[in-house]
């Protein structure tokens, strides 16, 4: 059921992409680079989580489309900059050349800058949001993506290369680097859908667990995943001596940690009185995914 | 009088810098890099123009401080990314090592990303702005700084290297690369101060002229400036065969063009019924500056 939902939303999202980008008057080369990375076949996990959280509290759905698109722009910018030679120096992502390989480094840096900035433009020019909603989204997105969130996680991650991390350190990095944006997705979806402040707090808790579950399973798949299904080689973390949940806790310990968090995520949802199956199903979907 | 005003505002701005940055919980190295570039002794032209435009319409002044700070963050991010090896590859700016020389490329890219994102955080967490003002500022800042504004100018400028430009092309690049953010400064200052929509339109016109005047004088100083006063070598545009106003129009033609724009800027202000001397004085101050 989750996977059908995801497929449907992915199609919708990808269908809207060209139309949306065409509303902006942007130099051809820059627009091409922005489009290239946005179109590079991501899972659209963050916007889809936002939509699912929104639908847990509301029936209409126009309100959530602009923020969801903005969020995917921020995620895409972060991938373009992370892939740069000065950062992770990756030539391929999902089998396609990364932005600086397809174009050049200057274009990749500017395409990232452009996507990040346009995310705030998309939110603040939306025809479906009130001023208060725009302020909520702009404030929380900047907090989640900026130097108190994703960018902090990225610099801590870069500085952690080639040394062993404690469990606390690795939790901290992932809570910032991927967790904050996943939390933003779910929290803003619920907020836009009309969740009450106490519900939002419990949804926050759920979202924080979900981000960690996603990351732990990522690490586990790099040890025991099927390369065919995964679409990329396994064992890369061990080869680069990267600290991961399995390297710190052992494979069984990492699985146990993940299952604990899966139970806690379900518990938080139950307390938030969410009666929408989708958000429950995402826990098992992300926790047990094989790619 | 303008220069006294500028000195006073610069001191105020630089004094606030540390206090403001300390309100954010950011990893030490990232905060250091953000602070280093923000503190690198810029003229603070953009925030000061915003304050001056604000004061042309209003007496209290708390409202304008957060947006002015956000604007300087966006300007600073653009300098950090412009200086990168993949872009202009500059080792020094105002006599100090550029961010990627002082730190490293990854830190410079992330410090730029962080400053850009924090600008929207500063606006959207301000205690002095209404929701409508935050939306106005976020929308117009993203339009001015993003792929329809400054980033567009930067990519057009990079793609223009090593070929001759027409006057239209060079106007276009500067209107986007520096003009849009200067226009944002003045337009938002006036808006926050309470300018009426027709006044805003005329202020827009003034701001657009002022941005071009600033740039033409930049080009002129690179031909006939005094290296001692300017604090940097002259003749760099000719050496790099860059198209400039003097290279297209000749030195006298460039001066004439600048003077025409100075008259038009004054005319627009008069029509906007601005009776604040400061904005008038900025025309001569920027048009006749020797550094």
Coordinates of C-alpha atoms in Angstrom, one line a residue:
Chain A
X1 CA 0.0 0.0 0.0
X2 CA 2.8 2.4 0.8
X3 CA 4.6 1.5 -2.3
X4 CA 1.5 2.1 -4.4
X5 CA 1.1 5.5 -2.7
X6 CA 4.7 6.3 -3.4
X7 CA 4.5 5.3 -7.0
X8 CA 1.4 7.5 -7.6
X9 CA 2.9 10.5 -5.9
X10 CA 6.2 10.1 -7.7
X11 CA 4.5 10.1 -11.1
X12 CA 2.5 13.2 -10.1
X13 CA 5.6 14.9 -8.9
X14 CA 7.7 14.1 -11.9
X15 CA 4.9 15.1 -14.2
X16 CA 4.7 18.6 -12.6
X17 CA 8.4 19.2 -12.7
X18 CA 8.8 20.7 -16.2
X19 CA 5.7 22.8 -16.0
X20 CA 6.8 24.3 -12.7
X21 CA 10.4 25.0 -13.7
X22 CA 9.1 26.6 -16.9
X23 CA 7.3 29.4 -14.9
X24 CA 10.8 30.8 -14.1
X25 CA 12.7 33.1 -16.4
X26 CA 16.2 31.6 -16.0
X27 CA 19.3 31.5 -18.3
X28 CA 19.1 28.3 -20.4
X29 CA 22.2 26.6 -19.1
X30 CA 21.3 27.2 -15.5
X31 CA 17.8 26.0 -16.0
X32 CA 19.1 22.9 -17.7
X33 CA 21.3 22.1 -14.7
X34 CA 18.5 22.7 -12.2
X35 CA 16.2 20.5 -14.2
X36 CA 18.9 17.8 -14.7
X37 CA 19.4 17.2 -11.0
X38 CA 15.7 17.6 -10.0
X39 CA 14.8 15.0 -12.7
X40 CA 17.6 12.5 -11.7
X41 CA 15.2 9.9 -10.5
X42 CA 15.2 10.3 -6.7
X43 CA 12.8 8.5 -4.5
X44 CA 11.0 11.8 -3.6
X45 CA 10.9 10.5 -0.1
X46 CA 10.8 13.9 1.6
X47 CA 7.9 15.5 -0.4
X48 CA 6.0 12.2 -0.2
X49 CA 6.4 12.1 3.6
X50 CA 5.1 15.6 3.7
X51 CA 2.1 14.7 1.6
X52 CA 1.4 11.7 3.7
X53 CA 1.6 13.7 7.0
X54 CA -0.6 16.3 5.5
X55 CA -3.2 13.8 4.4
X56 CA -3.2 12.3 7.9
X57 CA -5.0 15.5 9.0
X58 CA -6.7 16.9 5.9
X59 CA -8.6 15.9 2.9
X60 CA -8.0 18.7 0.3
X61 CA -4.5 18.7 -1.0
X62 CA -3.6 21.8 -3.0
X63 CA -1.9 23.4 0.0
X64 CA 0.9 20.9 0.2
X65 CA 2.2 20.8 -3.4
X66 CA 4.3 24.0 -3.3
X67 CA 6.0 23.2 0.0
X68 CA 6.7 19.6 -1.1
X69 CA 8.3 20.9 -4.3
X70 CA 10.4 23.4 -2.4
X71 CA 11.6 20.7 -0.1
X72 CA 12.7 18.5 -2.9
X73 CA 14.6 21.5 -4.3
X74 CA 16.5 21.9 -1.0
X75 CA 17.3 18.1 -0.9
X76 CA 18.5 18.3 -4.5
X77 CA 20.7 21.3 -3.9
X78 CA 22.3 19.4 -1.0
X79 CA 23.1 16.4 -3.2
X80 CA 24.7 18.6 -5.9
X81 CA 26.9 20.4 -3.4
X82 CA 27.7 17.1 -1.5
X83 CA 28.9 15.5 -4.7
X84 CA 31.4 18.3 -5.5
X85 CA 35.1 17.4 -5.8
X86 CA 35.8 19.4 -2.6
X87 CA 33.2 17.5 -0.7
X88 CA 32.5 13.8 -1.4
X89 CA 33.9 13.9 -4.9
X90 CA 31.3 11.6 -6.5
X91 CA 31.2 11.2 -10.3
X92 CA 27.9 9.3 -10.4
X93 CA 24.6 9.3 -8.5
X94 CA 21.9 6.8 -9.3
X95 CA 23.9 5.8 -12.4
X96 CA 23.9 9.2 -13.9
X97 CA 26.9 11.7 -14.0
X98 CA 26.7 14.1 -11.1
X99 CA 26.1 17.8 -11.9
X100 CA 29.7 18.9 -12.0
X101 CA 30.6 16.0 -14.3
X102 CA 27.6 16.6 -16.6
X103 CA 28.2 20.3 -16.7
X104 CA 31.2 21.8 -14.8
X105 CA 31.9 22.8 -11.2
X106 CA 30.9 26.4 -11.5
X107 CA 27.5 25.4 -13.0
X108 CA 27.0 22.8 -10.3
X109 CA 27.7 25.2 -7.5
X110 CA 25.3 27.8 -9.0
X111 CA 22.6 25.3 -9.8
X112 CA 22.7 24.3 -6.1
X113 CA 22.6 27.9 -5.0
X114 CA 19.7 28.5 -7.4
X115 CA 17.7 25.5 -6.1
X116 CA 18.1 26.5 -2.5
X117 CA 17.1 30.1 -3.2
X118 CA 14.1 29.1 -5.4
X119 CA 12.8 26.9 -2.6
X120 CA 12.0 30.0 -0.6
X121 CA 10.6 31.7 -3.7
X122 CA 8.2 28.7 -4.3
X123 CA 6.9 28.9 -0.7
X124 CA 6.6 32.7 -0.6
X125 CA 4.8 33.0 -4.0
X126 CA 2.4 30.1 -3.4
X127 CA -1.2 30.9 -4.2
X128 CA -2.5 28.3 -1.7
X129 CA -0.8 29.3 1.6
X130 CA -1.6 32.1 4.1
X131 CA 1.1 34.5 5.2
X132 CA 1.4 32.7 8.5
X133 CA 1.9 29.3 6.8
X134 CA 4.6 30.8 4.5
X135 CA 6.4 32.2 7.5
X136 CA 6.1 28.9 9.4
X137 CA 7.5 27.0 6.3
X138 CA 10.3 29.5 5.6
X139 CA 11.4 29.6 9.2
X140 CA 11.4 25.9 9.8
X141 CA 12.9 25.1 6.4
X142 CA 15.8 27.5 7.0
X143 CA 16.3 26.1 10.5
X144 CA 16.3 22.5 9.2
X145 CA 18.5 23.1 6.2
X146 CA 20.9 25.7 7.5
X147 CA 23.9 25.8 9.9
X148 CA 21.8 24.6 12.8
X149 CA 20.6 21.6 10.7
X150 CA 21.6 19.9 7.5
X151 CA 24.7 22.1 6.8
X152 CA 25.9 21.5 10.4
X153 CA 25.5 17.7 9.8
X154 CA 27.5 17.9 6.6
X155 CA 30.5 19.8 8.1
X156 CA 30.5 17.4 11.1
X157 CA 30.4 14.5 8.7
X158 CA 33.3 15.8 6.7
X159 CA 35.3 16.4 9.8
X160 CA 34.6 12.9 11.1
X161 CA 36.2 11.2 8.1
X162 CA 39.1 8.9 9.0
X163 CA 38.3 8.6 12.7
X164 CA 36.0 6.4 14.8
X165 CA 32.8 7.9 16.2
X166 CA 30.9 7.1 19.3
X167 CA 27.2 6.2 19.1
X168 CA 26.3 9.7 20.3
X169 CA 28.4 11.4 17.6
X170 CA 26.9 9.3 14.8
X171 CA 23.4 9.9 16.1
X172 CA 24.2 13.6 16.2
X173 CA 25.5 13.7 12.7
X174 CA 22.5 11.8 11.2
X175 CA 19.9 13.8 13.3
X176 CA 21.3 16.9 11.6
X177 CA 22.4 15.8 8.2
X178 CA 19.3 13.8 7.2
X179 CA 17.0 13.9 10.2
X180 CA 16.2 17.6 10.3
X181 CA 14.9 17.7 6.7
X182 CA 12.8 14.5 7.2
X183 CA 11.4 16.0 10.4
X184 CA 10.7 19.2 8.5
X185 CA 8.8 17.2 5.9
X186 CA 6.5 15.4 8.4
X187 CA 6.1 18.3 10.8
X188 CA 5.1 20.8 8.1
X189 CA 2.8 18.4 6.4
X190 CA 1.0 17.8 9.7
X191 CA 1.0 21.5 10.5
X192 CA -0.5 22.4 7.1
X193 CA -3.1 19.7 7.5
X194 CA -4.2 21.2 10.8
X195 CA -2.5 19.2 13.5
X196 CA -2.8 20.7 17.0
X197 CA 0.4 21.8 18.8
X198 CA 0.4 18.7 21.1
X199 CA -0.1 16.5 18.1
X200 CA 2.7 18.3 16.3
X201 CA 5.1 17.5 19.2
X202 CA 4.3 13.8 19.0
X203 CA 4.6 13.9 15.2
X204 CA 8.0 15.5 15.7
X205 CA 9.0 12.6 17.8
X206 CA 7.8 10.1 15.2
X207 CA 9.7 12.0 12.5
X208 CA 12.9 12.0 14.4
X209 CA 12.8 8.3 14.9
X210 CA 11.9 7.8 11.3
X211 CA 15.0 9.7 10.2
X212 CA 17.3 7.5 12.3
X213 CA 15.5 4.3 11.2
X214 CA 16.1 5.4 7.5
X215 CA 19.8 5.9 8.2
X216 CA 20.4 2.8 10.2
X217 CA 18.8 0.7 7.5
X218 CA 21.1 2.5 5.0
X219 CA 24.1 1.4 7.0
X220 CA 22.7 -2.2 7.3
X221 CA 22.1 -2.4 3.6
X222 CA 25.7 -1.4 2.9
X223 CA 26.7 -4.6 4.8
X224 CA 24.0 -7.2 3.8
X225 CA 22.2 -5.6 0.9
X226 CA 21.7 -7.2 -2.5
X227 CA 23.8 -5.2 -5.0
X228 CA 21.3 -6.0 -7.8
X229 CA 18.3 -4.7 -6.0
X230 CA 20.3 -1.8 -4.3
X231 CA 21.7 -0.7 -7.7
X232 CA 25.1 0.1 -6.1
X233 CA 28.0 -1.8 -4.7
X234 CA 27.9 -2.8 -1.0
X235 CA 30.8 -2.7 1.5
X236 CA 31.7 1.0 0.6
X237 CA 31.4 2.1 4.3
X238 CA 33.8 -0.6 5.5
X239 CA 36.2 0.1 2.6
X240 CA 36.3 3.9 3.5
X241 CA 36.5 3.0 7.2
X242 CA 33.5 5.0 7.9
X243 CA 31.8 4.8 11.3
X244 CA 28.4 3.3 10.9
X245 CA 25.7 1.8 13.2
X246 CA 26.9 -1.8 12.3
X247 CA 30.6 -0.8 12.9
X248 CA 29.8 0.6 16.3
X249 CA 27.0 -1.7 17.5
X250 CA 27.7 -4.8 15.4
X251 CA 25.1 -6.0 12.8
X252 CA 22.7 -7.5 15.3
X253 CA 23.1 -4.5 17.6
X254 CA 22.2 -2.2 14.8
X255 CA 19.2 -4.3 13.9
X256 CA 18.1 -4.3 17.5
X257 CA 18.5 -0.5 17.7
X258 CA 16.5 0.0 14.6
X259 CA 13.7 -2.2 15.9
X260 CA 13.5 -0.3 19.1
X261 CA 13.2 2.9 17.2
X262 CA 10.5 1.4 15.0
X263 CA 8.5 0.5 18.1
X264 CA 8.9 4.0 19.5
X265 CA 7.9 5.6 16.2
X266 CA 4.6 3.5 16.2
X267 CA 4.0 4.4 19.9
X268 CA 4.4 8.2 19.1
X269 CA 1.9 7.9 16.3
X270 CA -0.6 6.1 18.5
X271 CA -0.3 8.8 21.1
X272 CA -0.7 11.5 18.4
X273 CA -4.0 9.8 17.6
X274 CA -3.2 9.5 14.0
X275 CA -5.7 7.0 12.4
X276 CA -4.1 7.2 8.9
X277 CA -2.5 3.9 8.0
X278 CA 0.0 5.4 5.7
X279 CA 2.3 7.0 8.4
X280 CA 2.2 3.7 10.3
X281 CA 3.2 1.8 7.2
X282 CA 6.1 4.1 6.5
X283 CA 7.8 2.8 9.6
X284 CA 8.0 -0.8 8.3
X285 CA 8.5 0.4 4.7
X286 CA 11.6 2.4 5.6
X287 CA 12.9 0.1 8.4
X288 CA 12.7 -3.1 6.2
X289 CA 13.4 -1.7 2.8
X290 CA 15.9 -3.6 0.6
X291 CA 16.9 -0.6 -1.5
Chain B
X1 CA 27.2 63.8 5.2
X2 CA 26.6 60.5 3.4
X3 CA 30.1 59.3 4.5
X4 CA 29.4 60.2 8.1
X5 CA 26.1 58.3 7.9
X6 CA 27.9 55.3 6.4
X7 CA 30.6 55.4 9.0
X8 CA 28.0 55.4 11.8
X9 CA 25.9 52.6 10.3
X10 CA 29.1 50.5 9.6
X11 CA 30.1 50.7 13.2
X12 CA 26.6 49.8 14.4
X13 CA 26.5 46.9 12.0
X14 CA 30.0 45.5 12.9
X15 CA 29.2 45.9 16.5
X16 CA 26.1 43.8 16.2
X17 CA 27.7 41.0 14.2
X18 CA 29.2 38.9 17.0
X19 CA 26.1 39.1 19.2
X20 CA 23.9 38.1 16.4
X21 CA 25.9 35.2 15.2
X22 CA 26.2 33.9 18.8
X23 CA 22.4 33.4 19.0
X24 CA 22.8 30.4 16.6
X25 CA 23.9 27.0 17.7
X26 CA 26.4 26.1 14.9
X27 CA 29.5 23.8 14.8
X28 CA 32.5 25.9 15.8
X29 CA 34.4 25.6 12.5
X30 CA 31.3 26.5 10.4
X31 CA 30.5 29.5 12.6
X32 CA 34.1 30.7 12.4
X33 CA 34.0 30.6 8.6
X34 CA 30.6 32.4 8.5
X35 CA 32.0 35.0 10.9
X36 CA 35.3 35.4 9.1
X37 CA 33.6 36.4 5.8
X38 CA 30.9 38.5 7.4
X39 CA 33.6 40.4 9.3
X40 CA 35.9 40.9 6.3
X41 CA 35.5 44.6 6.2
X42 CA 33.0 45.2 3.5
X43 CA 31.5 48.6 2.8
X44 CA 28.0 47.3 4.0
X45 CA 26.6 49.2 1.1
X46 CA 23.5 47.1 0.7
X47 CA 22.3 47.1 4.3
X48 CA 23.1 50.8 4.6
X49 CA 21.1 51.6 1.4
X50 CA 18.2 49.6 2.9
X51 CA 18.4 51.6 6.1
X52 CA 18.6 54.9 4.3
X53 CA 15.6 54.0 2.1
X54 CA 13.7 53.0 5.3
X55 CA 14.6 56.2 7.0
X56 CA 13.3 58.2 4.0
X57 CA 9.8 57.1 5.0
X58 CA 9.9 56.3 8.7
X59 CA 11.4 57.5 12.0
X60 CA 11.6 54.4 14.2
X61 CA 14.2 51.9 13.0
X62 CA 14.1 48.5 14.8
X63 CA 12.1 47.0 11.9
X64 CA 15.0 47.3 9.4
X65 CA 17.8 45.7 11.3
X66 CA 17.0 42.1 10.8
X67 CA 16.4 42.4 7.0
X68 CA 19.6 44.5 6.6
X69 CA 21.6 41.8 8.4
X70 CA 20.0 39.1 6.2
X71 CA 20.8 41.0 3.1
X72 CA 24.5 41.3 4.0
X73 CA 24.5 37.6 4.7
X74 CA 23.3 37.0 1.1
X75 CA 25.8 39.4 -0.3
X76 CA 28.6 37.7 1.7
X77 CA 27.6 34.2 0.6
X78 CA 27.7 35.4 -3.0
X79 CA 31.3 36.7 -2.6
X80 CA 32.5 33.4 -1.0
X81 CA 31.1 31.3 -3.8
X82 CA 32.3 33.7 -6.5
X83 CA 35.8 33.5 -5.2
X84 CA 36.0 29.7 -5.4
X85 CA 38.6 28.1 -7.7
X86 CA 35.8 26.9 -10.0
X87 CA 34.5 30.4 -10.4
X88 CA 36.7 33.5 -10.2
X89 CA 39.5 31.7 -8.4
X90 CA 40.5 34.7 -6.2
X91 CA 43.0 34.1 -3.3
X92 CA 42.5 37.5 -1.7
X93 CA 39.6 39.9 -1.1
X94 CA 40.2 43.3 0.5
X95 CA 43.7 42.1 1.4
X96 CA 42.6 39.1 3.4
X97 CA 42.7 35.4 2.2
X98 CA 39.4 34.3 0.7
X99 CA 37.4 31.7 2.6
X100 CA 38.6 28.7 0.7
X101 CA 42.2 29.9 1.2
X102 CA 41.8 30.6 4.9
X103 CA 39.8 27.4 5.5
X104 CA 39.3 24.9 2.6
X105 CA 37.0 24.6 -0.3
X106 CA 34.4 22.4 1.4
X107 CA 34.2 24.8 4.3
X108 CA 33.8 27.8 2.0
X109 CA 31.0 26.1 0.0
X110 CA 29.2 25.2 3.2
X111 CA 29.8 28.6 4.8
X112 CA 28.2 30.2 1.8
X113 CA 25.3 27.8 1.8
X114 CA 24.8 28.4 5.5
X115 CA 24.8 32.2 5.1
X116 CA 22.3 32.1 2.3
X117 CA 20.0 29.8 4.3
X118 CA 20.4 31.8 7.6
X119 CA 19.3 35.0 5.8
X120 CA 15.8 33.5 5.4
X121 CA 16.0 32.4 9.1
X122 CA 16.9 35.9 10.2
X123 CA 13.9 37.4 8.4
X124 CA 11.4 34.7 9.4
X125 CA 12.3 34.7 13.1
X126 CA 12.4 38.5 13.4
X127 CA 10.5 39.9 16.4
X128 CA 9.9 43.2 14.7
X129 CA 8.2 42.2 11.4
X130 CA 4.6 41.2 10.6
X131 CA 3.9 38.0 8.8
X132 CA 3.1 40.0 5.6
X133 CA 6.5 41.9 5.9
X134 CA 8.3 38.6 6.3
X135 CA 6.6 37.1 3.2
X136 CA 7.4 40.3 1.2
X137 CA 11.0 40.1 2.2
X138 CA 11.4 36.4 1.7
X139 CA 9.7 36.5 -1.7
X140 CA 11.6 39.5 -3.0
X141 CA 15.0 38.4 -1.6
X142 CA 14.6 35.0 -3.2
X143 CA 13.7 36.6 -6.5
X144 CA 16.6 39.1 -6.4
X145 CA 19.2 36.5 -5.3
X146 CA 18.1 33.4 -7.1
X147 CA 18.2 32.1 -10.7
X148 CA 16.0 35.0 -11.9
X149 CA 18.4 37.5 -10.3
X150 CA 22.0 37.4 -8.9
X151 CA 22.7 33.7 -9.8
X152 CA 21.5 34.4 -13.3
X153 CA 23.9 37.3 -13.6
X154 CA 26.8 35.2 -12.3
X155 CA 26.3 32.4 -14.8
X156 CA 25.9 34.9 -17.7
X157 CA 29.1 36.6 -16.5
X158 CA 31.0 33.4 -16.4
X159 CA 29.8 32.4 -19.8
X160 CA 30.8 35.8 -21.1
X161 CA 34.4 35.5 -20.3
X162 CA 36.8 35.7 -23.3
X163 CA 34.3 37.3 -25.7
X164 CA 33.1 40.8 -26.4
X165 CA 29.8 41.9 -25.1
X166 CA 27.3 44.4 -26.5
X167 CA 26.1 47.3 -24.3
X168 CA 22.7 45.4 -23.9
X169 CA 24.5 42.3 -22.8
X170 CA 26.7 44.1 -20.2
X171 CA 23.7 46.0 -18.9
X172 CA 21.8 42.8 -18.6
X173 CA 24.6 41.1 -16.6
X174 CA 25.0 43.9 -14.2
X175 CA 21.3 44.5 -13.7
X176 CA 21.1 40.9 -12.6
X177 CA 24.4 40.3 -10.9
X178 CA 24.6 43.4 -8.7
X179 CA 21.5 45.4 -9.6
X180 CA 18.8 43.1 -8.3
X181 CA 20.2 42.9 -4.8
X182 CA 20.8 46.7 -4.7
X183 CA 17.2 47.2 -5.9
X184 CA 16.0 44.7 -3.2
X185 CA 17.9 46.8 -0.6
X186 CA 16.2 50.1 -1.5
X187 CA 12.8 48.7 -2.4
X188 CA 12.4 46.7 0.8
X189 CA 13.7 49.6 2.9
X190 CA 11.1 51.9 1.4
X191 CA 8.4 49.2 1.7
X192 CA 9.1 48.6 5.4
X193 CA 9.2 52.4 6.0
X194 CA 5.7 52.7 4.6
X195 CA 6.2 53.9 1.0
X196 CA 3.0 53.7 -1.1
X197 CA 2.8 51.4 -4.1
X198 CA 3.3 54.3 -6.6
X199 CA 6.3 55.6 -4.5
X200 CA 7.7 52.1 -4.5
X201 CA 7.6 52.0 -8.3
X202 CA 9.6 55.2 -8.6
X203 CA 12.0 54.1 -5.8
X204 CA 12.5 50.9 -7.9
X205 CA 13.5 53.0 -10.8
X206 CA 16.0 55.0 -8.7
X207 CA 17.4 51.8 -7.3
X208 CA 17.9 50.3 -10.8
X209 CA 19.8 53.4 -11.9
X210 CA 21.9 53.4 -8.8
X211 CA 23.0 49.8 -9.3
X212 CA 24.2 50.6 -12.8
X213 CA 25.9 53.9 -11.7
X214 CA 27.8 51.8 -9.1
X215 CA 28.9 49.3 -11.7
X216 CA 29.9 51.9 -14.3
X217 CA 32.0 53.8 -11.7
X218 CA 33.6 50.4 -10.8
X219 CA 34.7 49.9 -14.4
X220 CA 35.9 53.6 -14.7
X221 CA 38.0 53.2 -11.5
X222 CA 39.7 50.2 -13.0
X223 CA 40.9 52.5 -15.8
X224 CA 41.7 55.8 -14.1
X225 CA 41.5 55.0 -10.3
X226 CA 44.3 55.6 -7.8
X227 CA 45.7 52.3 -6.7
X228 CA 46.7 53.7 -3.3
X229 CA 43.1 54.9 -2.5
X230 CA 41.5 52.0 -4.3
X231 CA 43.5 49.4 -2.4
X232 CA 43.9 47.2 -5.4
X233 CA 45.7 47.2 -8.7
X234 CA 44.0 48.9 -11.7
X235 CA 43.9 47.7 -15.3
X236 CA 42.7 44.2 -14.3
X237 CA 39.7 44.3 -16.7
X238 CA 41.9 45.2 -19.7
X239 CA 44.4 42.5 -18.8
X240 CA 41.7 39.9 -18.6
X241 CA 40.1 41.3 -21.8
X242 CA 36.8 41.7 -19.9
X243 CA 34.1 43.7 -21.6
X244 CA 33.4 46.9 -19.5
X245 CA 31.5 50.2 -20.0
X246 CA 34.8 52.0 -21.0
X247 CA 35.8 49.1 -23.3
X248 CA 32.5 49.4 -25.1
X249 CA 31.7 53.1 -24.9
X250 CA 35.2 54.6 -24.4
X251 CA 36.1 56.3 -21.2
X252 CA 34.3 59.5 -22.0
X253 CA 31.2 57.6 -23.3
X254 CA 31.1 55.6 -20.0
X255 CA 31.3 58.8 -18.0
X256 CA 28.5 60.4 -20.1
X257 CA 26.4 57.3 -19.6
X258 CA 26.9 57.4 -15.9
X259 CA 26.0 61.1 -15.7
X260 CA 22.8 60.5 -17.6
X261 CA 21.8 57.8 -15.2
X262 CA 22.7 60.0 -12.2
X263 CA 20.3 62.7 -13.5
X264 CA 17.6 60.1 -14.1
X265 CA 18.1 58.7 -10.6
X266 CA 17.6 62.2 -9.1
X267 CA 14.5 62.7 -11.3
X268 CA 13.0 59.5 -10.1
X269 CA 13.5 60.5 -6.5
X270 CA 12.0 63.9 -7.0
X271 CA 8.9 62.2 -8.5
X272 CA 8.7 59.8 -5.6
X273 CA 8.5 62.9 -3.4
X274 CA 11.4 61.8 -1.2
X275 CA 12.4 64.8 0.9
X276 CA 15.3 62.9 2.6
X277 CA 18.7 64.3 1.5
X278 CA 20.5 61.0 2.1
X279 CA 19.1 59.1 -0.9
X280 CA 19.9 62.1 -3.2
X281 CA 23.4 62.3 -1.8
X282 CA 24.0 58.6 -2.5
X283 CA 23.7 59.3 -6.2
X284 CA 26.8 61.5 -6.2
X285 CA 28.5 59.5 -3.5
X286 CA 28.4 56.3 -5.6
X287 CA 28.8 58.0 -9.0
X288 CA 31.8 60.0 -8.0
X289 CA 33.5 57.7 -5.5
X290 CA 37.2 57.1 -5.8
X291 CA 37.2 53.7 -4.1

